[in-house]
Backbone as numpy.savetxt, mean C-alpha at the origin, in Angstrom:
# Nx Ny Nz CAx CAy CAz Cx Cy Cz
-3.34 27.81 1.47 -3.15 27.75 2.52 -1.67 27.60 3.04
-0.97 28.08 3.75 0.51 27.82 4.34 0.96 27.28 5.42
-0.42 27.07 6.21 -0.30 26.18 7.72 0.08 25.14 7.36
1.13 24.56 8.16 1.80 23.14 8.18 0.81 22.07 8.29
0.93 21.36 7.24 -0.10 20.21 7.18 -1.64 20.36 6.68
-1.76 21.57 5.83 -2.74 22.04 5.05 -2.49 22.08 3.74
-3.52 21.55 2.96 -3.16 21.46 1.57 -2.62 22.64 0.97
-1.92 22.65 -0.21 -1.06 23.87 -0.44 -1.11 23.47 -2.28
-1.37 24.94 -3.03 -1.22 24.79 -4.24 0.04 24.67 -5.07
-0.04 23.51 -6.08 0.75 23.06 -6.88 1.03 23.87 -8.31
1.83 23.62 -8.75 2.21 24.71 -10.12 1.23 24.80 -10.98
-0.02 23.81 -10.92 -0.98 24.01 -11.45 -2.15 24.58 -11.11
-1.97 25.00 -9.87 -2.88 25.81 -8.79 -3.85 25.06 -8.17
-4.00 23.81 -8.57 -4.71 22.96 -7.34 -4.07 22.44 -6.04
-5.05 22.62 -5.28 -4.37 22.54 -3.83 -4.58 20.74 -3.97
-3.41 20.47 -3.07 -3.24 18.95 -2.64 -2.49 18.72 -1.40
-2.58 17.51 -0.95 -2.32 17.23 0.24 -0.53 17.78 0.32
-0.05 18.15 1.17 1.43 18.62 1.28 2.12 17.48 0.87
2.45 16.25 0.93 3.04 15.24 0.74 2.89 15.14 -0.63
1.83 15.06 -1.71 1.84 14.98 -2.66 2.41 15.96 -3.56
2.90 16.86 -3.24 4.11 18.00 -4.03 5.27 17.86 -3.27
5.65 17.18 -2.43 6.82 17.21 -1.63 8.08 16.69 -2.90
7.70 15.34 -3.73 8.71 15.09 -4.66 8.17 14.99 -5.73
8.54 15.23 -6.88 7.97 15.13 -8.36 7.32 13.74 -8.60
7.44 12.74 -8.03 7.34 11.42 -8.05 6.09 11.14 -7.62
5.79 11.85 -6.52 4.49 11.90 -5.91 3.21 12.70 -6.40
3.45 13.52 -7.38 2.31 14.41 -7.78 1.40 13.10 -8.39
2.13 12.53 -9.47 0.95 11.51 -10.31 0.61 10.59 -9.34
1.27 9.97 -8.49 0.44 8.83 -7.29 -0.48 9.47 -6.79
0.03 10.61 -5.74 -1.17 11.30 -4.91 -2.07 11.71 -5.90
-2.45 12.28 -7.48 -3.43 12.80 -8.38 -4.04 11.19 -8.85
-3.42 10.37 -9.02 -3.94 9.17 -9.91 -4.34 8.08 -9.34
-3.70 7.76 -8.18 -3.67 6.18 -7.70 -4.22 6.35 -5.85
-3.28 7.17 -4.85 -3.55 7.19 -3.65 -5.03 7.38 -3.25
-5.75 6.35 -2.41 -7.01 6.73 -2.19 -7.89 6.41 -3.06
-7.84 6.01 -4.24 -8.79 5.38 -5.19 -9.08 3.92 -5.29
-10.50 3.68 -5.17 -10.20 2.15 -4.82 -9.72 1.20 -5.64
-8.93 -0.11 -5.16 -8.41 -0.98 -5.74 -9.05 -2.39 -5.20
-9.59 -3.18 -6.32 -10.14 -4.04 -6.34 -9.44 -5.20 -7.13
-9.54 -6.70 -6.53 -8.73 -7.80 -7.43 -7.64 -8.20 -6.67
-7.85 -9.45 -6.42 -6.71 -9.86 -5.40 -5.15 -9.75 -5.81
-4.78 -9.73 -7.49 -3.33 -9.76 -7.78 -3.04 -8.19 -7.43
-4.14 -7.25 -7.76 -3.92 -5.88 -7.60 -3.63 -5.25 -6.00
-4.56 -6.05 -5.11 -4.29 -5.67 -3.55 -3.31 -6.82 -3.35
-2.82 -7.78 -3.62 -1.60 -8.14 -3.35 -0.39 -7.63 -3.62
-0.19 -6.97 -4.82 0.69 -6.02 -4.89 1.07 -5.01 -3.99
-0.11 -4.17 -3.85 -0.20 -2.96 -2.55 0.34 -3.44 -1.27
-0.33 -4.82 -0.97 0.15 -5.48 0.37 1.59 -5.53 0.55
2.06 -5.87 -0.70 3.56 -6.35 -0.94 4.46 -5.25 -0.62
3.92 -3.85 -1.32 4.82 -2.59 -1.20 4.69 -2.25 -0.22
3.74 -1.96 0.41 3.27 -1.66 1.85 4.34 -2.22 2.65
4.41 -3.76 2.93 5.29 -4.37 3.53 6.89 -3.79 3.24
7.13 -4.01 2.01 8.48 -3.55 1.93 8.71 -2.14 2.30
7.52 -1.41 2.55 7.73 0.34 2.61 8.14 0.20 4.08
7.71 -0.86 4.76 7.84 -0.63 6.31 9.44 -0.39 7.08
9.62 0.68 7.63 10.75 1.47 8.15 11.67 2.05 7.06
10.89 2.46 5.73 11.38 3.16 4.91 10.54 4.27 4.41
10.91 5.13 3.57 10.38 6.22 2.96 9.39 5.75 1.89
8.04 5.82 1.63 7.30 5.62 0.56 7.94 5.87 -0.77
8.56 7.01 -1.06 9.41 7.47 -2.37 10.08 6.42 -2.73
10.84 5.89 -1.85 11.85 4.69 -2.05 11.21 3.69 -2.93
10.19 3.18 -2.40 9.47 2.16 -2.73 8.79 2.45 -4.36
8.21 3.71 -4.55 7.70 4.27 -5.60 8.62 4.57 -6.52
9.64 4.86 -6.46 10.85 4.88 -7.30 11.25 3.43 -8.09
10.85 2.73 -7.17 11.50 1.16 -7.46 10.40 0.23 -7.75
9.20 0.92 -7.93 7.92 -0.02 -8.22 8.08 -0.96 -9.62
8.53 -0.44 -10.71 8.75 -1.06 -11.99 9.85 -2.24 -11.79
10.53 -1.95 -10.71 11.94 -2.92 -10.52 10.99 -4.15 -9.84
9.91 -3.84 -8.68 9.27 -4.85 -7.79 8.58 -5.61 -9.17
7.77 -4.77 -9.99 6.75 -5.60 -10.95 7.60 -6.53 -11.43
8.44 -6.11 -12.24 9.60 -7.23 -13.10 9.96 -8.48 -12.37
10.66 -7.97 -11.05 10.89 -8.95 -10.14 10.11 -9.94 -9.97
8.76 -9.48 -9.52 7.60 -10.38 -8.79 6.93 -10.46 -9.62
7.13 -10.50 -11.21 6.13 -11.17 -11.96 4.56 -10.28 -12.05
4.83 -9.20 -11.95 3.82 -8.11 -11.74 2.63 -8.47 -10.84
3.22 -9.29 -9.67 2.64 -9.46 -8.52 1.53 -10.42 -8.84
1.23 -11.23 -9.78 0.24 -12.36 -10.15 0.76 -13.47 -9.25
-0.40 -13.54 -8.17 -0.41 -14.40 -7.03 0.12 -15.70 -7.77
-0.47 -16.39 -8.74 -0.49 -17.80 -9.04 1.13 -18.30 -9.53
1.50 -16.94 -10.44 3.26 -16.75 -10.70 3.97 -16.88 -9.48
3.89 -15.78 -8.73 4.76 -15.56 -7.68 4.89 -16.86 -6.28
3.55 -17.60 -6.46 3.33 -18.76 -5.69 4.30 -19.88 -5.95
5.14 -20.05 -7.38 5.61 -20.91 -8.16 7.11 -20.76 -8.06
7.45 -19.50 -7.42 8.68 -19.13 -7.21 9.57 -19.96 -6.55
10.82 -20.52 -6.54 11.66 -21.66 -5.99 12.74 -20.72 -5.27
13.81 -21.61 -4.82 14.94 -21.21 -4.16 15.47 -20.53 -5.49
15.81 -20.83 -6.75 16.47 -19.99 -7.17 15.93 -18.25 -7.51
14.85 -18.46 -7.46 13.81 -17.14 -7.72 14.35 -16.29 -6.55
14.05 -16.93 -5.26 14.33 -16.24 -3.77 16.13 -15.91 -3.92
16.81 -16.47 -4.62 18.44 -15.93 -4.67 18.21 -14.95 -5.56
17.59 -14.64 -6.52 17.65 -13.62 -7.94 17.14 -12.83 -6.78
16.04 -12.73 -6.55 15.33 -11.28 -5.45 16.34 -10.89 -4.76
17.04 -11.47 -3.68 17.90 -11.27 -2.61 19.15 -10.57 -3.57
19.32 -10.68 -4.73 20.51 -10.09 -5.60 20.09 -8.80 -6.37
18.67 -8.61 -6.63 18.31 -7.67 -7.50 18.50 -6.37 -6.90
18.98 -5.41 -7.46 19.32 -4.23 -7.11 18.22 -3.23 -7.40
16.90 -3.64 -8.13 15.87 -2.95 -8.46 14.84 -2.60 -7.67
15.28 -3.66 -6.57 14.07 -3.82 -5.28 14.85 -3.79 -3.96
13.87 -3.78 -3.09 14.64 -3.57 -1.50 14.87 -5.32 -0.97
16.18 -5.53 -1.11 16.57 -6.85 -0.98 16.86 -7.11 0.82
15.52 -6.98 1.09 15.31 -7.49 2.52 14.66 -8.96 2.79
15.59 -9.64 3.34 15.34 -11.02 3.17 14.13 -11.35 3.98
13.75 -10.86 4.94 12.56 -11.07 5.42 11.33 -10.55 4.70
11.44 -9.24 4.20 10.43 -8.86 3.47 10.21 -9.95 2.20
11.29 -10.26 1.15 11.34 -11.03 0.50 10.66 -12.62 0.75
11.03 -12.90 1.81 10.62 -14.43 2.06 9.10 -13.97 2.32
8.52 -13.19 3.13 7.46 -13.07 3.25 6.47 -12.81 2.34
7.02 -12.18 1.27 6.31 -12.20 -0.06 5.99 -13.40 -0.35
7.12 -14.16 -0.96 6.99 -15.62 -1.40 5.99 -16.66 -0.41
6.10 -16.06 0.79 5.11 -16.91 1.86 3.78 -16.62 1.40
3.73 -15.21 1.48 2.19 -14.81 1.48 1.65 -15.35 0.16
2.38 -15.31 -1.23 1.73 -15.79 -2.44 1.57 -17.14 -2.35
2.51 -17.92 -1.83 2.24 -19.81 -1.84 0.75 -19.66 -0.88
0.27 -18.94 -0.06 -0.39 -19.21 0.98 -2.02 -18.25 -0.08
-1.79 -17.47 -0.24 -3.09 -16.99 -1.10 -3.31 -17.36 -2.49
-2.38 -18.51 -3.20 -2.64 -19.17 -4.43 -3.93 -20.32 -3.82
-3.28 -20.59 -2.45 -4.69 -21.61 -2.04 -5.89 -21.07 -1.70
-6.02 -19.90 -1.58 -7.44 -19.24 -1.30 -8.54 -19.25 -2.75
-9.62 -19.20 -2.33 -10.41 -19.09 -3.61 -10.51 -17.51 -4.08
-10.45 -17.75 -5.61 -10.10 -16.26 -5.96 -11.36 -15.05 -5.31
-11.04 -14.03 -5.03 -11.99 -13.00 -4.59 -12.03 -12.96 -3.23
-11.13 -13.90 -2.45 -11.05 -14.04 -1.19 -10.17 -12.62 -0.14
-9.07 -12.51 -0.81 -8.34 -11.45 -0.37 -9.11 -10.04 -0.53
-9.65 -9.92 -1.77 -10.60 -8.73 -1.93 -11.41 -8.61 -0.97
-12.26 -9.65 -0.58 -13.36 -9.82 0.38 -12.90 -9.28 1.61
-11.72 -9.88 2.12 -11.15 -9.99 3.36 -10.87 -8.48 3.44
-9.96 -7.70 2.75 -9.31 -6.49 2.67 -10.71 -5.63 2.87
-11.82 -5.67 1.99 -12.74 -4.63 1.95 -13.55 -4.91 2.71
-13.79 -6.08 3.69 -14.81 -5.92 4.69 -14.23 -5.35 5.84
-13.15 -4.91 5.96 -12.66 -3.93 7.07 -12.74 -2.29 6.46
-13.23 -2.09 5.73 -13.63 -0.73 5.06 -14.39 0.22 6.33
-13.71 1.15 6.78 -14.48 1.89 8.00 -15.73 2.79 7.36
-16.54 2.95 8.29 -17.88 3.81 7.66 -17.58 5.07 7.11
-18.18 5.27 5.86 -17.94 6.43 4.97 -18.05 7.70 5.74
-18.48 8.13 6.80 -19.17 8.95 7.57 -18.14 9.69 8.51
-17.10 9.08 8.31 -15.67 9.62 8.96 -15.36 11.06 8.46
-15.14 12.17 9.55 -14.86 13.26 8.71 -13.49 13.52 7.98
-13.56 14.39 7.14 -12.35 14.53 6.46 -11.28 15.01 7.57
-10.01 14.68 7.08 -9.00 15.33 8.04 -8.59 16.99 7.58
-8.51 17.69 8.33 -8.06 19.11 8.27 -6.57 19.12 7.74
-6.04 18.64 8.62 -4.22 18.85 8.72 -3.70 17.32 8.66
-2.46 17.11 8.21 -1.65 15.79 8.30 -1.87 15.42 9.88
-1.90 16.25 10.68 -1.79 15.60 12.19 -3.13 15.16 12.35
-4.34 15.14 11.79 -5.39 14.64 11.86 -5.57 13.14 11.11
-4.78 13.10 10.47 -4.51 11.56 9.81 -4.07 10.65 10.63
-4.35 9.61 10.96 -3.88 8.43 11.55 -2.88 7.80 11.69
-2.16 6.97 12.21 -1.17 5.92 11.46 -1.80 4.48 11.87
-2.55 4.32 12.53 -3.47 3.04 13.21 -4.88 3.45 13.28
-5.64 2.71 13.05 -7.35 2.72 13.29 -7.71 1.22 13.89
-8.94 1.65 14.81 -9.47 0.04 15.06 -9.62 -0.58 13.97
-10.03 -0.16 12.68 -10.27 -1.18 11.48 -9.17 -1.54 10.99
-7.85 -0.94 11.16 -6.58 -1.62 10.62 -6.08 -2.50 11.61
-6.24 -2.26 12.73 -5.68 -3.21 13.82 -6.52 -4.65 13.23
-7.84 -4.55 13.46 -8.90 -5.86 12.78 -8.50 -6.36 11.59
-8.16 -5.55 10.63 -7.65 -6.24 9.21 -6.01 -6.76 9.37
-5.36 -6.05 10.08 -4.15 -6.64 10.63 -4.35 -7.90 11.21
-5.14 -8.14 12.25 -5.31 -9.28 12.88 -5.94 -10.40 11.93
-6.76 -10.09 11.18 -7.55 -11.00 10.32 -6.44 -11.46 9.50
-5.65 -10.71 8.64 -4.45 -11.08 7.90 -3.69 -12.23 8.46
-3.49 -12.02 9.62 -2.41 -12.80 10.45 -3.19 -14.06 10.87
-4.24 -13.78 11.07 -5.34 -15.29 11.50 -5.19 -16.24 10.42
-5.03 -15.45 9.39 -5.39 -16.52 7.84 -3.68 -16.78 7.44
-2.77 -16.50 8.42 -1.36 -16.84 7.98 -0.47 -15.77 6.95
-1.02 -14.39 6.77 -0.43 -13.58 6.02 0.57 -12.85 6.94
1.91 -12.92 6.40 2.73 -12.18 7.11 3.17 -10.88 6.76
3.85 -9.90 7.83 4.42 -8.75 7.50 3.08 -7.90 7.27
2.23 -7.87 8.04 1.27 -6.90 8.05 0.97 -6.32 9.22
1.26 -5.55 9.95 1.17 -4.86 11.47 0.08 -3.89 10.88
-0.66 -3.29 11.90 -1.94 -2.62 12.06 -1.56 -1.13 11.30
-0.13 -0.47 11.35 0.35 0.48 10.79 0.16 0.16 8.95
1.12 -0.74 8.56 0.95 -1.59 7.04 -0.39 -1.71 6.96
-1.42 -2.30 7.60 -2.56 -2.34 7.25 -3.46 -1.00 6.80
-3.08 -0.06 7.77 -3.52 1.30 7.62 -2.98 2.02 6.23
-1.63 1.95 6.01 -0.97 2.38 4.79 -1.89 1.69 3.50
-2.28 0.26 3.72 -2.70 -0.32 2.57 -4.21 0.43 2.34
-5.11 0.42 3.69 -6.02 1.02 3.62 -6.60 2.48 2.91
-5.40 3.29 3.02 -5.28 4.47 2.29 -5.03 4.55 0.88
-3.92 3.63 0.54 -3.91 3.64 -0.64 -4.44 2.85 -1.60
-5.41 2.09 -1.37 -6.12 1.27 -2.03 -7.80 1.98 -1.79
-7.77 3.03 -1.26 -9.27 3.60 -1.16 -10.25 2.98 -0.03
-9.72 2.45 0.76 -10.85 1.85 1.68 -10.90 2.88 2.56
-10.10 4.13 2.64 -10.57 5.22 3.64 -9.91 6.35 2.39
-10.40 7.68 3.10 -10.00 8.68 1.99 -9.34 9.91 2.88
-7.94 9.63 2.93 -7.22 10.45 3.63 -6.82 11.98 2.93
-7.25 12.29 1.75 -6.70 13.16 1.26 -7.39 14.47 2.29
-6.60 15.53 2.47 -7.01 16.59 3.22 -8.37 17.41 2.99
-9.19 17.60 3.73 -10.45 18.46 3.59 -10.50 19.26 2.21
-9.32 20.13 2.25 -9.61 21.23 1.09 -8.71 20.73 0.08
-8.29 19.55 -0.26 -7.53 18.91 -1.02 -8.43 18.56 -2.69
-8.10 19.00 -3.60 -8.45 18.82 -4.95 -9.10 17.56 -4.83
-8.42 16.54 -4.96 -8.64 14.94 -4.87 -9.58 14.50 -3.71
-9.83 15.28 -2.93 -11.03 14.63 -2.07 -12.38 14.07 -2.49
């Protein structure tokens, strides 16, 4: 189909969400990661951090620097990032392999310190407790995909109430999409 916002065929003939073919880097992300369930505190911490760094930028910018982020932030192992000190902060602010935004770096470090005090599994449980009803209709076009939902607003509030920084309702919804809490692949996308 060629209607704007409707799945389109890729070089392999499979229908995909249009954004999944908009850049070569997106194909693997769309096909292998986006919308698939992510569990575990460290894995969810990575996604939470990357979504926060994406705020105000395009996702492709973050995706292309993902390995740099992983290297800079000890593969997003909460316990290790929680031990980062001022020399690490200065290193991150100078690291050209990541987005060198002071507020986002500080939020990531503060969030790691906070999450390191939680019982293992608490972040996973909190995030997944906000998964919406599975009966939600599949989006037919990109226009049917929301940026914010009542569930993402509730997740944002719950995380903020616990002290997690840089996680507004839009960031929370992008996290929900990326981690499989919602399935926003278009109705006719082969990955639905």
